[in-house]
Short mmCIF file of C-alpha atoms in Angstrom, two decimals:
data_model
loop_
_atom_site.label_atom_id
_atom_site.label_comp_id
_atom_site.label_asym_id
_atom_site.label_seq_id
_atom_site.Cartn_x
_atom_site.Cartn_y
_atom_site.Cartn_z
CA MET A 218 -11.11 13.87 -3.92
CA ALA A 219 -9.40 11.77 -1.26
CA SER A 220 -5.69 12.56 -0.81
CA LEU A 221 -3.03 9.96 -1.61
CA THR A 222 -2.54 9.47 2.13
CA ASP A 223 -6.28 8.87 2.64
CA ARG A 224 -6.27 6.32 -0.16
CA TYR A 225 -3.14 4.64 1.18
CA VAL A 226 -4.45 4.40 4.74
CA HIS A 227 -7.74 3.03 3.45
CA ALA A 228 -6.01 0.49 1.20
CA VAL A 229 -3.94 -0.78 4.13
CA THR A 230 -6.63 -0.89 6.79
CA GLU A 231 -9.37 -2.43 4.67
CA GLN A 232 -7.22 -5.58 4.66
CA LEU A 233 -7.06 -5.70 8.46
CA PRO A 234 -9.53 -7.16 10.97
CA ALA A 235 -12.34 -4.66 11.56
CA ALA A 236 -11.53 -4.33 15.27
CA GLN A 237 -8.05 -2.89 14.58
CA ARG A 238 -8.88 -0.71 11.58
CA ALA A 239 -9.76 2.61 13.22
CA ASP A 240 -6.83 2.60 15.62
CA ILE A 241 -4.22 1.60 13.04
CA ALA A 242 -5.68 4.08 10.53
CA ARG A 243 -5.38 6.90 13.05
CA GLU A 244 -1.82 6.01 14.00
CA LEU A 245 -0.70 5.39 10.41
CA ARG A 246 -2.16 8.70 9.25
CA GLY A 247 -0.41 10.54 12.08
CA THR A 248 2.86 8.80 11.30
CA ILE A 249 2.64 9.64 7.60
CA GLU A 250 1.88 13.27 8.45
CA ASP A 251 4.88 13.38 10.82
CA THR A 252 7.05 12.00 8.03
CA LEU A 253 5.68 14.52 5.51
CA THR A 254 6.41 17.44 7.83
CA ALA A 255 9.95 16.24 8.52
CA ARG A 256 10.64 15.47 4.88
CA ALA A 257 9.30 18.77 3.59
CA ALA A 258 11.73 20.56 5.93
CA VAL A 259 14.70 18.52 4.63
CA GLU A 260 13.79 18.70 0.94
CA PRO A 261 12.07 22.09 0.46
CA GLU A 262 12.55 21.92 -3.32
CA LEU A 263 9.99 19.13 -3.64
CA SER A 264 6.29 19.84 -4.11
CA PRO A 265 4.03 18.64 -1.28
CA LEU A 266 2.53 16.05 -3.62
CA GLU A 267 5.96 14.71 -4.54
CA VAL A 268 6.91 14.48 -0.85
CA GLU A 269 3.70 12.56 -0.23
CA ARG A 270 4.37 10.21 -3.14
CA ARG A 271 7.93 9.46 -2.04
CA THR A 272 6.89 8.89 1.55
CA LEU A 273 4.22 6.40 0.52
CA ILE A 274 6.53 4.61 -1.91
CA GLN A 275 9.01 4.20 0.94
CA LEU A 276 6.32 2.68 3.15
CA GLY A 277 5.78 0.08 0.43
CA PRO A 278 2.71 -1.41 -1.26
CA PRO A 279 -0.37 -1.31 1.01
CA ALA A 280 -0.86 -5.08 0.82
CA ARG A 281 2.63 -5.68 2.19
CA LEU A 282 2.23 -3.22 5.05
CA ALA A 283 -1.12 -4.83 5.87
CA ASP A 284 0.55 -8.28 5.90
CA SER A 285 3.16 -6.89 8.21
CA TYR A 286 0.54 -5.48 10.61
CA ARG A 287 -1.22 -8.82 10.64
CA GLY A 288 2.11 -10.49 11.31
CA GLU A 289 1.28 -13.37 9.04
CA GLY A 290 1.17 -14.39 5.42
CA ARG A 291 -1.84 -14.01 3.25
CA ALA A 292 -4.70 -16.34 4.11
CA LEU A 293 -6.85 -17.92 1.39
CA ILE A 294 -9.67 -15.64 2.51
CA GLY A 295 -8.34 -12.82 4.70
CA PRO A 296 -10.16 -10.72 7.29
CA ARG A 297 -11.25 -8.19 4.64
CA TYR A 298 -13.45 -10.69 2.83
CA TYR A 299 -14.14 -13.30 5.49
CA PRO A 300 -17.53 -11.93 6.64
CA ALA A 301 -18.70 -11.47 3.04
CA TRP A 302 -17.43 -14.93 2.08
CA LYS A 303 -19.28 -16.56 4.98
CA ARG A 304 -22.47 -14.64 4.25
CA THR A 305 -22.36 -15.49 0.55
CA LEU A 306 -21.61 -19.15 1.17
CA THR A 307 -24.42 -19.68 3.69
CA THR A 308 -26.98 -17.72 1.68
CA VAL A 309 -26.27 -19.40 -1.64
CA ILE A 310 -26.07 -22.91 -0.18
CA SER A 311 -29.22 -22.50 1.89
CA VAL A 312 -31.19 -21.35 -1.17
CA VAL A 313 -29.71 -23.38 -4.02
CA SER A 314 -29.11 -26.76 -2.36
CA PRO A 315 -32.74 -27.24 -1.20
CA LEU A 316 -33.92 -26.14 -4.69
CA VAL A 317 -31.70 -28.76 -6.29
CA ALA A 318 -32.97 -31.33 -3.78
CA VAL A 319 -36.56 -30.49 -4.69
CA VAL A 320 -35.77 -30.81 -8.40
CA MET A 321 -34.21 -34.23 -7.75
CA LEU A 322 -37.22 -35.27 -5.70
CA VAL A 323 -39.67 -34.22 -8.42
CA LEU A 324 -37.62 -35.89 -11.17
CA GLY A 325 -37.40 -39.05 -9.06
CA ILE A 326 -41.12 -39.16 -8.42
CA LEU A 327 -41.97 -38.43 -12.06
CA GLY A 328 -39.55 -41.13 -13.12
CA GLU A 329 -41.26 -43.55 -10.71
CA GLU A 330 -37.95 -44.64 -9.32
CA PRO A 331 -37.50 -46.83 -6.24
CA LEU A 332 -37.63 -44.92 -2.96
CA ALA A 333 -33.96 -45.64 -2.18
CA ASP A 334 -32.89 -44.11 -5.51
CA ILE A 335 -35.01 -41.04 -4.91
CA ILE A 336 -33.52 -40.51 -1.44
CA GLY A 337 -30.05 -41.12 -2.83
CA GLY A 338 -30.68 -38.60 -5.61
CA VAL A 339 -31.94 -35.97 -3.19
CA LEU A 340 -28.96 -36.45 -0.85
CA SER A 341 -26.41 -36.41 -3.65
CA GLY A 342 -28.11 -33.28 -5.03
CA LEU A 343 -27.84 -31.58 -1.64
CA VAL A 344 -24.23 -32.54 -0.99
CA GLY A 345 -23.07 -32.16 -4.60
CA SER A 346 -24.54 -28.69 -5.02
CA ALA A 347 -23.18 -27.56 -1.63
CA LEU A 348 -19.69 -28.74 -2.61
CA GLN A 349 -19.91 -27.05 -6.01
CA ILE A 350 -21.06 -23.79 -4.43
CA ALA A 351 -18.38 -23.91 -1.74
CA PHE A 352 -15.72 -24.43 -4.40
CA TRP A 353 -16.82 -21.65 -6.75
CA VAL A 354 -17.55 -19.10 -4.04
CA THR A 355 -14.22 -19.75 -2.33
CA LEU A 356 -12.34 -19.57 -5.64
CA GLY A 357 -14.02 -16.25 -6.48
CA PHE A 358 -13.21 -14.75 -3.10
CA ALA A 359 -9.64 -16.06 -3.18
CA ILE A 360 -9.13 -14.27 -6.53
CA ALA A 361 -10.70 -11.09 -5.12
CA GLU A 362 -8.38 -11.42 -2.10
CA ARG A 363 -5.32 -11.63 -4.32
CA THR A 364 -6.19 -8.83 -6.72
CA GLN A 365 -6.13 -5.31 -5.37
CA SER A 366 -9.62 -3.96 -4.95
CA GLY A 367 -9.13 -0.98 -7.19
CA SER A 368 -6.62 -2.33 -9.65
CA ASP A 369 -7.94 -3.43 -12.93
CA GLY A 370 -6.67 -6.86 -13.67
CA LEU A 371 -6.64 -10.42 -12.53
CA GLU A 372 -2.94 -10.43 -13.36
CA ALA A 373 -2.19 -8.32 -10.28
CA LEU A 374 -1.83 -11.56 -8.33
CA ASP A 375 1.50 -10.57 -6.85
CA THR A 376 1.07 -7.57 -4.60
CA HIS A 377 4.62 -7.76 -3.28
CA ASP A 378 6.17 -5.54 -5.88
CA ASP A 379 8.56 -2.74 -5.10
CA ASP A 380 7.75 -0.77 -8.22
CA TRP A 381 4.40 0.48 -7.21
CA ASP A 382 2.83 3.82 -7.96
CA PRO A 383 0.78 5.60 -5.31
CA ASP A 384 -1.39 7.01 -8.13
CA ASP A 385 -2.74 3.47 -8.58
CA LEU A 386 -4.19 3.53 -5.07
CA PRO A 387 -7.93 2.95 -5.23
CA VAL A 388 -10.22 5.79 -4.23
CA PRO A 389 -12.45 4.52 -1.42
CA GLN A 390 -15.96 4.30 -2.80
CA ALA A 391 -19.37 3.12 -1.84
CA ARG A 392 -20.55 -0.26 -3.18
CA GLN A 393 -21.56 0.01 -6.82
CA VAL A 394 -23.46 -3.25 -6.66
CA THR A 395 -25.88 -3.84 -3.80
CA TRP A 396 -25.75 -7.09 -1.86
CA GLY A 397 -29.26 -7.90 -3.04
CA ASP A 398 -28.46 -7.51 -6.75
CA ALA A 399 -25.20 -9.41 -6.49
CA PHE A 400 -26.85 -12.23 -4.54
CA PHE A 401 -29.66 -12.52 -7.08
CA THR A 402 -27.18 -12.86 -9.96
CA LEU A 403 -25.20 -15.38 -7.96
CA LEU A 404 -28.22 -17.46 -7.00
CA ALA A 405 -29.52 -17.51 -10.58
CA ASN A 406 -26.14 -18.62 -11.91
CA ALA A 407 -25.60 -21.15 -9.12
CA PHE A 408 -29.02 -22.70 -9.67
CA LEU A 409 -28.48 -22.86 -13.43
CA LEU A 410 -25.11 -24.50 -12.87
CA ALA A 411 -26.55 -27.02 -10.43
CA VAL A 412 -29.30 -27.96 -12.90
CA LEU A 413 -26.82 -28.27 -15.78
CA LEU A 414 -24.71 -30.58 -13.64
CA LEU A 415 -27.55 -32.97 -12.87
CA PRO A 416 -26.29 -36.46 -13.63
CA TRP A 417 -29.16 -37.40 -15.92
CA ARG A 418 -31.17 -35.63 -18.55
CA ILE A 419 -34.72 -34.38 -18.48
CA GLY A 420 -37.42 -36.75 -19.63
CA GLY A 421 -37.19 -40.47 -20.16
CA SER A 422 -38.45 -43.15 -22.49
CA ILE A 423 -41.54 -45.27 -22.51
CA ALA A 424 -41.39 -48.55 -24.44
CA GLY A 425 -38.31 -47.40 -26.36
CA GLN A 426 -40.01 -44.15 -27.31
CA GLU A 427 -38.21 -41.03 -25.98
CA VAL A 428 -40.55 -38.77 -24.08
CA GLY A 429 -40.34 -35.20 -22.79
CA GLN A 430 -36.63 -34.75 -23.35
CA VAL A 431 -37.12 -31.15 -24.46
CA PHE A 432 -33.58 -30.81 -25.88
CA THR A 433 -31.99 -32.80 -28.68
CA ASP A 434 -29.08 -35.17 -28.13
CA THR A 435 -26.72 -32.67 -29.77
CA ALA A 436 -27.97 -29.89 -27.51
CA TYR A 437 -27.62 -32.18 -24.53
CA SER A 438 -24.05 -33.10 -25.36
CA LEU A 439 -23.18 -29.40 -25.62
CA ARG A 440 -24.33 -28.69 -22.09
CA TRP A 441 -20.69 -28.81 -20.92
CA VAL A 442 -20.06 -25.61 -22.85
CA LEU A 443 -22.95 -24.07 -20.93
CA VAL A 444 -21.53 -25.42 -17.65
CA VAL A 445 -18.22 -23.67 -18.38
CA SER A 446 -19.97 -20.45 -19.43
CA VAL A 447 -22.12 -20.36 -16.28
CA ALA A 448 -19.09 -21.17 -14.12
CA VAL A 449 -17.20 -18.26 -15.73
CA SER A 450 -20.09 -15.83 -15.14
CA LEU A 451 -20.52 -17.16 -11.62
CA LEU A 452 -16.87 -16.53 -10.84
CA ALA A 453 -17.09 -12.95 -12.17
CA GLY A 454 -20.28 -12.47 -10.13
CA ILE A 455 -18.60 -13.64 -6.92
CA ILE A 456 -15.64 -11.30 -7.42
CA VAL A 457 -18.04 -8.41 -8.05
CA LEU A 458 -20.00 -9.37 -4.93
CA ALA A 459 -16.81 -9.44 -2.85
CA ARG A 460 -15.50 -6.11 -4.14
CA GLY A 461 -18.81 -4.35 -4.59
CA GLN A 462 -17.45 -2.92 -7.86
CA TRP A 463 -17.28 -3.96 -11.48
CA SER A 464 -13.88 -3.71 -13.15
CA TRP A 465 -12.95 -4.11 -16.80
CA SER A 466 -11.57 -7.60 -16.20
CA THR A 467 -14.63 -8.91 -14.37
CA ALA A 468 -16.97 -7.26 -16.91
CA ILE A 469 -15.08 -8.77 -19.85
CA VAL A 470 -14.98 -12.22 -18.22
CA ASN A 471 -18.70 -11.94 -17.52
CA ALA A 472 -19.43 -10.88 -21.12
CA ALA A 473 -17.35 -13.81 -22.40
CA GLY A 474 -19.36 -16.15 -20.18
CA ASN A 475 -22.61 -14.80 -21.61
CA LEU A 476 -21.34 -15.11 -25.18
CA LEU A 477 -20.29 -18.69 -24.50
CA PHE A 478 -23.77 -19.40 -23.15
CA ALA A 479 -25.75 -17.79 -25.99
CA ALA A 480 -23.56 -18.86 -28.92
CA PRO A 481 -24.20 -22.65 -28.80
CA ILE A 482 -27.94 -22.06 -28.34
CA VAL A 483 -28.18 -19.70 -31.34
CA CYS A 484 -25.98 -22.03 -33.39
CA LEU A 485 -28.12 -25.10 -32.60
CA ALA A 486 -31.32 -23.18 -33.22
CA SER A 487 -30.17 -22.10 -36.67
CA ARG A 488 -29.53 -25.78 -37.47
CA GLU A 489 -32.97 -26.74 -36.12
CA ASP A 490 -31.18 -28.98 -33.65
CA LEU A 491 -32.12 -27.43 -30.32
CA ILE A 492 -35.53 -28.68 -29.26
CA ALA A 493 -36.50 -32.36 -29.50
CA TRP A 494 -39.99 -31.77 -30.88
CA ASP A 495 -40.65 -35.47 -31.43
CA THR A 496 -40.37 -36.26 -27.72
CA PHE A 497 -43.45 -34.35 -26.65
CA PRO A 498 -46.87 -33.61 -28.09
CA THR A 499 -47.05 -30.62 -30.39
CA ARG A 500 -50.33 -31.38 -32.08
CA TRP A 501 -53.79 -31.84 -30.68
CA VAL A 502 -57.01 -32.71 -32.50
CA THR A 503 -59.99 -30.90 -31.01
CA ASP A 504 -63.61 -30.52 -32.01
CA SER A 505 -62.88 -27.22 -33.70
CA GLY A 506 -59.92 -28.54 -35.69
CA VAL A 507 -56.22 -29.25 -35.25
CA ILE A 508 -54.07 -27.14 -32.92
CA GLU A 509 -50.38 -27.30 -33.72
CA VAL A 510 -47.43 -25.68 -32.03
CA ASN A 511 -45.66 -23.22 -34.30
CA ARG A 512 -42.26 -24.80 -33.94
CA PRO A 513 -39.96 -22.14 -35.46
CA ALA A 514 -41.78 -19.32 -33.67
CA THR A 515 -41.60 -21.13 -30.31
CA MET A 516 -37.97 -22.03 -30.76
CA TRP A 517 -36.90 -18.54 -31.80
CA ALA A 518 -38.90 -17.01 -28.96
CA VAL A 519 -36.92 -19.19 -26.53
CA VAL A 520 -33.66 -18.22 -28.23
CA ALA A 521 -34.61 -14.53 -28.22
CA VAL A 522 -35.26 -14.60 -24.47
CA VAL A 523 -31.88 -16.26 -23.84
CA VAL A 524 -30.03 -13.81 -26.10
CA VAL A 525 -31.73 -10.75 -24.58
CA ILE A 526 -30.93 -11.89 -21.03
CA CYS A 527 -27.28 -12.66 -21.92
CA LEU A 528 -26.87 -9.37 -23.80
CA TRP A 529 -28.45 -7.39 -20.99
CA ASP A 530 -26.22 -9.03 -18.39
CA ALA A 531 -23.03 -8.55 -20.45
CA ILE A 532 -23.77 -4.90 -21.26
CA ASP A 533 -24.81 -4.13 -17.69
CA GLY A 534 -21.41 -5.30 -16.41
CA LEU A 535 -19.43 -3.45 -19.08
CA TRP A 536 -21.42 -0.29 -18.56
CA LYS A 537 -20.87 -0.36 -14.80
CA ALA A 538 -17.15 -1.00 -15.33
CA ALA A 539 -16.95 2.01 -17.66
CA ARG A 540 -18.86 4.25 -15.28
CA ARG A 541 -16.75 3.42 -12.24
CA MET B 246 26.17 -11.33 -7.11
CA GLY B 247 28.69 -8.63 -6.24
CA LYS B 248 30.54 -8.34 -2.95
CA ASP B 249 28.67 -5.16 -1.97
CA GLU B 250 25.35 -6.82 -2.60
CA LEU B 251 26.30 -9.83 -0.49
CA LEU B 252 27.47 -7.57 2.29
CA ALA B 253 24.17 -5.68 2.17
CA ILE B 254 22.19 -8.91 2.45
CA HIS B 255 24.21 -10.25 5.39
CA THR B 256 24.22 -6.90 7.18
CA GLN B 257 20.45 -6.75 6.87
CA GLU B 258 20.14 -10.29 8.23
CA LEU B 259 22.36 -9.38 11.17
CA ARG B 260 20.44 -6.20 11.96
CA ARG B 261 16.99 -7.69 11.69
CA GLY B 262 16.89 -9.19 15.17
CA THR B 263 18.48 -6.15 16.76
CA VAL B 264 15.60 -3.85 15.85
CA THR B 265 13.44 -5.43 18.56
CA LEU B 266 16.20 -5.03 21.13
CA ALA B 267 16.88 -1.42 20.09
CA THR B 268 13.14 -0.64 20.21
CA LEU B 269 12.70 -2.08 23.69
CA ALA B 270 15.85 -0.28 24.86
CA SER B 271 14.47 3.06 23.60
CA LEU B 272 11.08 2.84 25.22
CA GLU B 273 11.93 3.30 28.90
CA GLN B 274 10.50 6.73 28.18
CA PRO B 275 7.29 6.95 26.12
CA ARG B 276 7.75 7.66 22.42
CA TYR B 277 5.44 7.71 19.39
CA GLY B 278 6.18 5.94 16.12
CA TYR B 279 7.90 8.63 14.08
CA ALA B 280 9.84 10.03 17.06
CA LEU B 281 11.16 6.56 17.81
CA LEU B 282 12.18 6.11 14.17
CA GLU B 283 14.16 9.37 14.32
CA HIS B 284 15.65 8.49 17.70
CA LEU B 285 16.86 5.11 16.40
CA ALA B 286 18.22 6.70 13.20
CA ALA B 287 20.12 9.29 15.25
CA GLU B 288 21.71 6.47 17.26
CA GLY B 289 22.77 4.69 14.06
CA ILE B 290 19.95 2.12 13.85
CA ALA B 291 18.38 2.62 10.44
CA VAL B 292 14.96 1.00 10.32
CA GLU B 293 12.12 1.44 7.84
CA GLY B 294 8.74 2.67 9.01
CA ASN B 295 7.05 -0.34 7.46
CA THR B 296 9.13 -2.55 9.77
CA LEU B 297 8.97 -0.44 12.91
CA TYR B 298 5.27 0.50 13.08
CA PRO B 299 3.91 -3.04 12.78
CA LEU B 300 6.63 -4.20 15.21
CA LEU B 301 5.39 -1.77 17.86
CA ARG B 302 1.91 -3.23 17.50
CA ARG B 303 3.21 -6.79 17.81
CA LEU B 304 5.27 -6.00 20.92
CA GLU B 305 2.23 -4.33 22.44
CA LYS B 306 0.12 -7.39 21.68
CA GLN B 307 2.75 -9.57 23.35
CA GLY B 308 2.44 -7.41 26.46
CA LEU B 309 5.99 -6.01 26.28
CA LEU B 310 4.78 -2.50 25.48
CA THR B 311 1.80 -0.50 26.50
CA SER B 312 0.37 2.42 24.56
CA GLU B 313 -1.62 5.54 25.18
CA TRP B 314 -3.12 8.10 22.82
CA ASN B 315 -1.99 11.63 23.51
CA THR B 316 -4.43 14.16 22.08
CA ASP B 317 -2.99 17.26 23.76
CA GLU B 318 -1.29 18.40 20.58
CA SER B 319 -2.86 19.19 17.21
CA ARG B 320 -1.91 15.78 15.85
CA PRO B 321 -3.03 12.85 18.01
CA ARG B 322 -0.14 10.46 18.68
CA LYS B 323 0.11 7.00 20.09
CA PHE B 324 2.86 6.78 22.70
CA TYR B 325 4.45 3.42 23.50
CA ARG B 326 6.46 2.51 26.59
CA LEU B 327 7.86 -0.61 28.26
CA THR B 328 5.77 -2.73 30.59
CA SER B 329 7.43 -4.54 33.50
CA GLU B 330 7.40 -7.71 31.42
CA GLY B 331 8.98 -5.79 28.54
CA ARG B 332 11.67 -4.54 30.90
CA SER B 333 12.43 -8.08 32.04
CA ILE B 334 12.65 -9.30 28.42
CA LEU B 335 14.87 -6.33 27.59
CA ARG B 336 17.26 -7.30 30.41
CA SER B 337 17.46 -10.90 29.18
CA LEU B 338 17.94 -9.86 25.56
CA THR B 339 20.64 -7.39 26.53
CA ARG B 340 22.45 -10.15 28.45
CA GLU B 341 22.13 -12.36 25.36
CA TRP B 342 23.51 -9.54 23.23
CA HIS B 343 26.57 -9.15 25.44
CA SER B 344 27.24 -12.84 25.57
CA LEU B 345 26.99 -13.01 21.75
CA SER B 346 29.29 -10.04 21.41
CA HIS B 347 31.76 -11.68 23.79
CA ALA B 348 31.55 -14.96 21.88
CA ILE B 349 32.22 -13.23 18.58
CA LYS B 350 35.23 -11.46 20.06
CA THR B 351 36.64 -14.75 21.35
CA LEU B 352 35.93 -16.51 18.04
CA SER B 353 37.60 -13.88 15.88
CA ARG B 354 40.67 -13.90 18.09
CA GLY B 355 40.90 -17.51 16.96
#
């Protein structure tokens, strides 16, 4: 178990530029030990732990001391998260934006649109998705920056509080979530969000007849709920990526996002208002008879897959938060 | 706000700028963080560690102090001392201090 001093020094230095960390950590640790020795001699009635606690309280919350070492206010994304923020941003944009562009290109070609419209669609897909990603990733990291890494709550936005308890100091730990896992979650959510935000719907109409729309008008109009739910999960995913740990607040937010995603789909399915069966062929006449899609079975299979994925994702987060 | 509280606020304001001067004035001979804190306290300059330690780093970055790790003892310590530039700034600040002190004396005589 790391001592309070270890945890304090770690909490301060992790917020400083990497180049200064080791030196400041060494000096700060020495200074705290000097203070402990002097204080123990003056107040022999106190237990060593109590001396340590009082000394740390006097030094103030780690975030404030770190600010003071940096000699500046808190940046939107500080040196602790800057490398991770940059890495996340470039990775997600370089994967998702081209995917969105390809989707736009395919939709444009299938829709037999004029070349200028197709190019416009591809460009707006590229730029629009990059802007969306930049916004969400930056927001997620800014929240992670403003909430203490070990504290359990998004409400801990103000770190400049005099009433702080050294027992709340986070214990330095290895990443609970690997970069690969976190990136995969992020990419999946970002791609889903980009697709949901496409300005037009799947399919089209030929001679007034709607074709290949897959989802009903009601389902389509509810896609904004899905946009919000994916955005919520995405935000939780970015905070987890930045911190490398699940916390109760991120796990609960993530679970809420999943619930918000699954609920409208289950609700629409139970009202038989999810899939627009009449916009694509479900029945074929062959030599050996008629082949017909089993509509309820197909629909519920789709719903089951969605629910299982959402449930798995929600429980995974909560479980990791509990195990931390 | 009570009178004592107001006095505390204004005293703190007044002392804030003097910590730098007192620090520079104490570092003609090399000292490490905690020793400097005690030295200043003994001379009547009460300063918190969370103000002093980052200040030492800033002054070093500005080239007014230079530092050296001393690992001869069981606990490694970082010793700071004045550079020639720091000494020149100290002289100017001290002159400023005296001229302020003189001005205040003249002002309060009315």
